PDB file of C-alpha atoms in Angstrom:
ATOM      1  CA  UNK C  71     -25.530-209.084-155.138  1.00 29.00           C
ATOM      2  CA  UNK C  72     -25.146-207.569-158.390  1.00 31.00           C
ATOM      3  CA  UNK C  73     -27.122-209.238-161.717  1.00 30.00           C
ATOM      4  CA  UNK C  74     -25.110-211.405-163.272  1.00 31.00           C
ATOM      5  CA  UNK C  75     -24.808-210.881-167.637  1.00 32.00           C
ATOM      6  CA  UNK C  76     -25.085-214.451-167.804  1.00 32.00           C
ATOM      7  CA  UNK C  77     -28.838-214.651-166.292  1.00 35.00           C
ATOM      8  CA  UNK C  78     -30.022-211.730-168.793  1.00 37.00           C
ATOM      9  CA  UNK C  79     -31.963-213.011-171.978  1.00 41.00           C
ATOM     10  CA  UNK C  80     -30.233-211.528-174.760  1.00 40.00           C
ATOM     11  CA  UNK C  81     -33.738-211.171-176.552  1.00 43.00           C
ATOM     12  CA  UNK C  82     -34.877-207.418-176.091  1.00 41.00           C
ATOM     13  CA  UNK C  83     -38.480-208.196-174.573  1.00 39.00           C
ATOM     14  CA  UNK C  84     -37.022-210.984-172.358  1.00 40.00           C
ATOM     15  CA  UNK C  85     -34.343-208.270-171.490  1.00 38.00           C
ATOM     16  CA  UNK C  86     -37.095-205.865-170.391  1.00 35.00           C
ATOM     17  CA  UNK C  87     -39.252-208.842-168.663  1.00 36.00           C
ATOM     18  CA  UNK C  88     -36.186-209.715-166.633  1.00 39.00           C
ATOM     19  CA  UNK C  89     -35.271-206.432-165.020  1.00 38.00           C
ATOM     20  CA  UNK C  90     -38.932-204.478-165.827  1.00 36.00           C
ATOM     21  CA  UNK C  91     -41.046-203.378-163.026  1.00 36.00           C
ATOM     22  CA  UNK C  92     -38.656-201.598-160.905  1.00 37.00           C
ATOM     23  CA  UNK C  93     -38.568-199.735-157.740  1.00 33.00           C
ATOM     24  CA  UNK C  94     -39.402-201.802-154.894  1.00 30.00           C
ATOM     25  CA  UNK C  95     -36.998-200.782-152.107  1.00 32.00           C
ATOM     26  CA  UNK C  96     -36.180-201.325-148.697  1.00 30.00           C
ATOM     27  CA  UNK C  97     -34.239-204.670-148.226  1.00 29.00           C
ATOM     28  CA  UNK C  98     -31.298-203.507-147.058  1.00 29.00           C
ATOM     29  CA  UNK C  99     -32.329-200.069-145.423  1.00 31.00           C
ATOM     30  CA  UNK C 100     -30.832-200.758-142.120  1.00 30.00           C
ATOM     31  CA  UNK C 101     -27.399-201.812-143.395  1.00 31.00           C
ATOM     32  CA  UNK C 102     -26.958-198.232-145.189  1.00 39.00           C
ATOM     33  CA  UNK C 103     -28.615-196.520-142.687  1.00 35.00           C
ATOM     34  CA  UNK C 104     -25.849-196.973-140.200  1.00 33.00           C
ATOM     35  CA  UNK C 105     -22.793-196.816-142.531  1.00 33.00           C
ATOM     36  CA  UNK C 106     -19.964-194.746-140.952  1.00 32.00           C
ATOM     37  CA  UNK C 107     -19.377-191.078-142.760  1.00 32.00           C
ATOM     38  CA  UNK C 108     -23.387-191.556-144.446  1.00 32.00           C
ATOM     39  CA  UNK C 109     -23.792-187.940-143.489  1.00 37.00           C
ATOM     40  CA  UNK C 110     -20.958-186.548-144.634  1.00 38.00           C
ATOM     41  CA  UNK C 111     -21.777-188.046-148.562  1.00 40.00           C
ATOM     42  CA  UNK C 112     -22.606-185.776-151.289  1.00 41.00           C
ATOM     43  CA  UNK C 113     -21.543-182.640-150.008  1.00 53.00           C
ATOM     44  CA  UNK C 114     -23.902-179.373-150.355  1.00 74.00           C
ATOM     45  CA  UNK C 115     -26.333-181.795-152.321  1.00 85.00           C
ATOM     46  CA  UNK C 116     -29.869-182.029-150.544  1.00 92.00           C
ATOM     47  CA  UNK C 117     -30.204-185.338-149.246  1.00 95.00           C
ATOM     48  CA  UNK C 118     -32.843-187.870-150.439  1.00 95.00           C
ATOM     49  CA  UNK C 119     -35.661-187.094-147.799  1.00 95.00           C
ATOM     50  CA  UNK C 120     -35.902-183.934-148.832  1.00 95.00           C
ATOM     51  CA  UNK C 121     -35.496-183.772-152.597  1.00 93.00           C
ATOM     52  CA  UNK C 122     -37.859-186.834-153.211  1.00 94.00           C
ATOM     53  CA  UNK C 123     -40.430-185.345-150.517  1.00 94.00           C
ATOM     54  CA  UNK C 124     -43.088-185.698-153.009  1.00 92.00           C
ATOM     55  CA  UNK C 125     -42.890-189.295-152.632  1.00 94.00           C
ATOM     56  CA  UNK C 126     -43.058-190.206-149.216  1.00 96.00           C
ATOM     57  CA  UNK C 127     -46.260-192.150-148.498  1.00 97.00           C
ATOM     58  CA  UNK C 128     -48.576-194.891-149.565  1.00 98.00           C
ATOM     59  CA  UNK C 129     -49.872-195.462-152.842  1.00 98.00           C
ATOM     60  CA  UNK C 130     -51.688-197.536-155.056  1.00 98.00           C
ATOM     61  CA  UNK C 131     -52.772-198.418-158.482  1.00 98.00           C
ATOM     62  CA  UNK C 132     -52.311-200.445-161.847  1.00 98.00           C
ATOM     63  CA  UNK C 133     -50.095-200.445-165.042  1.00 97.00           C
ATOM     64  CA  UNK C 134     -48.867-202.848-167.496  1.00 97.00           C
ATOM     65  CA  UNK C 135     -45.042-204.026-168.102  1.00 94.00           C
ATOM     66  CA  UNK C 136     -44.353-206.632-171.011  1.00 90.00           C
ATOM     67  CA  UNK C 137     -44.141-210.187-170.030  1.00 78.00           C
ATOM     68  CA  UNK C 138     -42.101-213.264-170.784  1.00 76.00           C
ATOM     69  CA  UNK C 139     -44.356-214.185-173.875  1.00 83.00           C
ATOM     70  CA  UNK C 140     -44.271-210.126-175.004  1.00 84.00           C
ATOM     71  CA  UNK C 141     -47.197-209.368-174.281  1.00 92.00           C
ATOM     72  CA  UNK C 142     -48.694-206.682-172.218  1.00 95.00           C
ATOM     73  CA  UNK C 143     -49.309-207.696-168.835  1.00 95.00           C
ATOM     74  CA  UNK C 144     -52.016-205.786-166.433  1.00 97.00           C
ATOM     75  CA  UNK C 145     -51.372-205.546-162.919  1.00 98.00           C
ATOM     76  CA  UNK C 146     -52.443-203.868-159.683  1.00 98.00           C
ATOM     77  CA  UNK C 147     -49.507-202.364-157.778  1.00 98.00           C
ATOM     78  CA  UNK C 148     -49.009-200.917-154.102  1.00 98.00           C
ATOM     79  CA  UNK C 149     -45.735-199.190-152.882  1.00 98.00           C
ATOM     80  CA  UNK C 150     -44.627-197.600-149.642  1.00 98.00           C
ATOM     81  CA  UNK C 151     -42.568-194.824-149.616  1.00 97.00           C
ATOM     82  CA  UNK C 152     -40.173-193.618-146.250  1.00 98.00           C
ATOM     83  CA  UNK C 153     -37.539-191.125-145.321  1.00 97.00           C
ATOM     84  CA  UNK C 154     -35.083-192.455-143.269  1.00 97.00           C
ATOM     85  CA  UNK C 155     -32.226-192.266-141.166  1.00 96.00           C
ATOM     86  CA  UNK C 156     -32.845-188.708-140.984  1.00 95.00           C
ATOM     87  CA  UNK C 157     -33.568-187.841-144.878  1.00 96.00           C
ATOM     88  CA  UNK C 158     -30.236-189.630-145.574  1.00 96.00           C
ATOM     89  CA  UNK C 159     -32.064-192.831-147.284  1.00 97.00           C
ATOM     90  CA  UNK C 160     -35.192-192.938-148.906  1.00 97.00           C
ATOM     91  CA  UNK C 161     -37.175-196.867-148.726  1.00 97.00           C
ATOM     92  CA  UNK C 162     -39.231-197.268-151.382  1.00 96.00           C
ATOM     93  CA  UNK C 163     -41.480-201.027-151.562  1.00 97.00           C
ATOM     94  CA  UNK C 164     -43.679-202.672-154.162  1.00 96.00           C
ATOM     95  CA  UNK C 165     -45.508-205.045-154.819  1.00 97.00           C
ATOM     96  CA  UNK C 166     -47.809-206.039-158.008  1.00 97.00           C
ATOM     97  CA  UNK C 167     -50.197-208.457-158.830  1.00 98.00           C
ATOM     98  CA  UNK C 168     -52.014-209.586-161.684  1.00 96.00           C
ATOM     99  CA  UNK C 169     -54.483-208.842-163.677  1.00 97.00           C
ATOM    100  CA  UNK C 170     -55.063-205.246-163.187  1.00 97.00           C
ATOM    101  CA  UNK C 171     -58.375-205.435-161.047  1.00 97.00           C
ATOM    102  CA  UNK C 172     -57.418-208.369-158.338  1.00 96.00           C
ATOM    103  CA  UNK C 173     -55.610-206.226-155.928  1.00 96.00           C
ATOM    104  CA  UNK C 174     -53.524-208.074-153.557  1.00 97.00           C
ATOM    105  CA  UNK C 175     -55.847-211.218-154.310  1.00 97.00           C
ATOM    106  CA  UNK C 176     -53.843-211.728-158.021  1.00 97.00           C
ATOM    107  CA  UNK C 177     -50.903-213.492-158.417  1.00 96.00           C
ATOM    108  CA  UNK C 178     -47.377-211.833-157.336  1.00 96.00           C
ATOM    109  CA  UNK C 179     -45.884-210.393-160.296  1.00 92.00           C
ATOM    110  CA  UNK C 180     -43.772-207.473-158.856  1.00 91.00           C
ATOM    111  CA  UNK C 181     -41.585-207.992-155.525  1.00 94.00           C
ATOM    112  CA  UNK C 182     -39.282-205.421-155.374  1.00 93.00           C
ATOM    113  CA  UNK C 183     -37.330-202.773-153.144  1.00 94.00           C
ATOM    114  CA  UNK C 184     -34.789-200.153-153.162  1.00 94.00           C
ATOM    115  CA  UNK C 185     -32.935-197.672-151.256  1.00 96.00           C
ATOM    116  CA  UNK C 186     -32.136-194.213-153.018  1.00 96.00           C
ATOM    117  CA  UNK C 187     -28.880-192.369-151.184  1.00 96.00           C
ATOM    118  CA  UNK C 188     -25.854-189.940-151.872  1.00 94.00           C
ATOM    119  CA  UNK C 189     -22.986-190.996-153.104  1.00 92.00           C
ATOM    120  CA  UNK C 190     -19.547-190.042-152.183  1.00 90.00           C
ATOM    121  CA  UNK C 191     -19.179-188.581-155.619  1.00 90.00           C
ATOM    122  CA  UNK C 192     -22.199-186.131-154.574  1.00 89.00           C
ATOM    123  CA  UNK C 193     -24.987-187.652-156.758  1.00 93.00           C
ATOM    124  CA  UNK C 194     -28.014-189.942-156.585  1.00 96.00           C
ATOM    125  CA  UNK C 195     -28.116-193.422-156.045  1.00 95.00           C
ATOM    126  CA  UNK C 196     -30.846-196.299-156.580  1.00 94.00           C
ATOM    127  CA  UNK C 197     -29.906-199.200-154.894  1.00 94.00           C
ATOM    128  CA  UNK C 198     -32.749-201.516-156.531  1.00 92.00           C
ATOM    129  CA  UNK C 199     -33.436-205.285-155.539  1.00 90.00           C
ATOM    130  CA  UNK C 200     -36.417-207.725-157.052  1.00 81.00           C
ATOM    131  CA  UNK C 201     -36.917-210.977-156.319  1.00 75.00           C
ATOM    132  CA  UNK C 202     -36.270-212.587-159.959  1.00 74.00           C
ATOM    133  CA  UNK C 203     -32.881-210.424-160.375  1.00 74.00           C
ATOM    134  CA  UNK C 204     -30.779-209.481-156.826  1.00 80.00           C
ATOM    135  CA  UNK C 205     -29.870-206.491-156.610  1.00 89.00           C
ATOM    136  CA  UNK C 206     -27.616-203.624-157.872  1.00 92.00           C
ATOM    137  CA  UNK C 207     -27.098-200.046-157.599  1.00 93.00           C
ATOM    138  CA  UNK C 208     -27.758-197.625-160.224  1.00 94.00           C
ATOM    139  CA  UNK C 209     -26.742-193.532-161.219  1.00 94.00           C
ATOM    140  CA  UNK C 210     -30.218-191.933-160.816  1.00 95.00           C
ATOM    141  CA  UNK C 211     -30.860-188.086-161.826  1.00 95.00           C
ATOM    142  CA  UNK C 212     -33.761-186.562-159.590  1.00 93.00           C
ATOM    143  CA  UNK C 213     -35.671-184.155-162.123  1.00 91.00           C
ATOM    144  CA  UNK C 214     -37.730-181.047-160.679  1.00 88.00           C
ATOM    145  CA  UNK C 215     -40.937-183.626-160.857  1.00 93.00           C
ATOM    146  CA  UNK C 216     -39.509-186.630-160.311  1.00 93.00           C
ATOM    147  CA  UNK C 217     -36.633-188.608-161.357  1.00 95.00           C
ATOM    148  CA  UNK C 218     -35.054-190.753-163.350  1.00 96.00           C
ATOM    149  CA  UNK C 219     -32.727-193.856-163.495  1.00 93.00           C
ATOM    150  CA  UNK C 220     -31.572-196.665-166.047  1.00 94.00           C
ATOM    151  CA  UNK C 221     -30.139-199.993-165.984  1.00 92.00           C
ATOM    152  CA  UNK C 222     -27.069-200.521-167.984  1.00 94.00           C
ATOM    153  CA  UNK C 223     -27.105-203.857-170.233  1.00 93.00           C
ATOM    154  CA  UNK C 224     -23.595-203.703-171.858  1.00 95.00           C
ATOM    155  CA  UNK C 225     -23.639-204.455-175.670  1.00 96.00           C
ATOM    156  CA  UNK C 226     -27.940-205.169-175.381  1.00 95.00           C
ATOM    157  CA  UNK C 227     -28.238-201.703-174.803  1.00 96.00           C
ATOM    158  CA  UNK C 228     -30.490-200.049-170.995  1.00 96.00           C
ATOM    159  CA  UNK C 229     -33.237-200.006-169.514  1.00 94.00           C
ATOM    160  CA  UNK C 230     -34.587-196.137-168.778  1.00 96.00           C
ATOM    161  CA  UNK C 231     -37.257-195.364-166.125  1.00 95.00           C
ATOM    162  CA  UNK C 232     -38.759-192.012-165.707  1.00 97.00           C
ATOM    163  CA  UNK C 233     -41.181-190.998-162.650  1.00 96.00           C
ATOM    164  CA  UNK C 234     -43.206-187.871-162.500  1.00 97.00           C
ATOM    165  CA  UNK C 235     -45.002-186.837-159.239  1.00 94.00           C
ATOM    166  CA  UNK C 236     -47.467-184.449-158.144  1.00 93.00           C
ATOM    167  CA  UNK C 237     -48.994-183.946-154.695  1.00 91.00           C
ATOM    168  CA  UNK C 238     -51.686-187.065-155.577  1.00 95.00           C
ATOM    169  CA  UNK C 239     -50.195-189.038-158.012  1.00 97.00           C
ATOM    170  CA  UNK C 240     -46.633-190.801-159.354  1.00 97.00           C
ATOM    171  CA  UNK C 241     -46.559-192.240-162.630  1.00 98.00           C
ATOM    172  CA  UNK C 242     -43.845-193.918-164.185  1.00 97.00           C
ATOM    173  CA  UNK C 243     -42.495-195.421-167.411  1.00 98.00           C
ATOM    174  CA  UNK C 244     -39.830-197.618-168.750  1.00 96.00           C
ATOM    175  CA  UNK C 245     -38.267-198.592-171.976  1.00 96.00           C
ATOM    176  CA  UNK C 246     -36.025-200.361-173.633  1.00 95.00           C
ATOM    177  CA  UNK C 247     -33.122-199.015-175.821  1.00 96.00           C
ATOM    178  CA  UNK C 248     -31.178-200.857-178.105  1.00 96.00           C
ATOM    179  CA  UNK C 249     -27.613-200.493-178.884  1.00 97.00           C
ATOM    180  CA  UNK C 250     -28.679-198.139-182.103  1.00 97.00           C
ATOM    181  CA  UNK C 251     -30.657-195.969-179.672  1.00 94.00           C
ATOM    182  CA  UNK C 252     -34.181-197.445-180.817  1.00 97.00           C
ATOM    183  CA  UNK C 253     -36.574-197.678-177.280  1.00 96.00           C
ATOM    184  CA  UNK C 254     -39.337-199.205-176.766  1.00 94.00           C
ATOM    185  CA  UNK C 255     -41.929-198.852-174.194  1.00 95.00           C
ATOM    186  CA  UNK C 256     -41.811-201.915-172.001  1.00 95.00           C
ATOM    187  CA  UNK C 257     -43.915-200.280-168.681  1.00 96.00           C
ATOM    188  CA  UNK C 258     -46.355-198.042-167.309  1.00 98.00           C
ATOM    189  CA  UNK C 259     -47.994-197.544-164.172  1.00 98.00           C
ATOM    190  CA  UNK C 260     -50.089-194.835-162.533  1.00 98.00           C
ATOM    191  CA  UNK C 261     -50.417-194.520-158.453  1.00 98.00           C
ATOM    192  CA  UNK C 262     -52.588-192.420-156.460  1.00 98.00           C
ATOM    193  CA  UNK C 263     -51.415-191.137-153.182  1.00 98.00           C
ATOM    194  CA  UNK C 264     -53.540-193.478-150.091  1.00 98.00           C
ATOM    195  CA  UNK C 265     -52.328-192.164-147.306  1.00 96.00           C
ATOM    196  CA  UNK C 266     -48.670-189.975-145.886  1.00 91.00           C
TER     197      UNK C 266
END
């Protein structure tokens, strides 16, 4: 189901409230998995499994993301991260809960899920879902660290995420941009690898 305009606060911090804490994956996984012709997508391209590697596994940690009242919100957050299908999907799930410090004891702030695939134009797909927006699929560029992946907001501008990984950790960031190209930070989190 795709987000509908009409749901989005046009106010730039409600914008980045709305549709901030990304990257939660995995509620439709089976559906794509199975899709007729999924391994012929994308041509030469490497499939997901193996380009975003780096990922797969369990992590944990804590951030911040700006919240309804714009202000900075803690939180503690704990994603899972699986090749599938034979590298053709990646499942990526999160959760957060705040404050920062409460682990899965704090409330739910973050409920989230997504599949990343190839496309049948040969590139990188996020196919992202939360619980406050549906879900949606989104152009995503993987980097030689990482990736990244925005959300189009028509005339209110896009949201930009960025992740970096290394063998231990993943930390990612997301902003806001206007329509004059201003952006403004609106997340951060840092994860530390738990477990493969």
């Amino acid at each position: 189901m795709p987000i509908q305009q009409t749901s989005i606060s046009h106010h730039p911090t409600r914008v980045l409230t709305q549709l901030a804490v990304p990257l939660a994956i995995a509620l439709v996984a089976a559906t794509g998995a199975t899709a007729p012709g999924l391994a012929q997508e994308g041509g030469d391209r490497a499939r997901p499994g193996e380009v975003l590697a780096a990922m797969v596994g369990t992590w944990q940690g804590s951030g911040w993301s700006m919240n309804r009242t714009q202000e900075r919100e803690t939180f503690d957050v704990f994603e899972r991260v699986e090749s599938v299908a034979g590298g053709h999907l990646v499942m990526i799930r999160g959760r957060g809960y705040a404050p920062a410090g409460t682990g899965e004891d704090g409330r739910l702030v973050h409920d989230a899920g997504g599949i990343v695939r190839l496309t049948e134009a040969g590139g990188y797909e996020m196919f992202a879902a939360t619980a406050m927006n549906g879900a949606d699929g989104f152009a995503m560029e993987v980097t030689g660290t990482g990736y990244t992946w925005e959300i189009p907001l028509g005339p209110h501008g896009r949201i930009v995420y960025e992740a970096v990984f290394t063998a231990d950790s993943w930390t990612e960031t997301g902003q806001y941009c206007d329509p004059a190209g201003q952006c403004y930070p609106t997340l951060s989190m840092t994860l530390t690898r738990v477990a493969d």
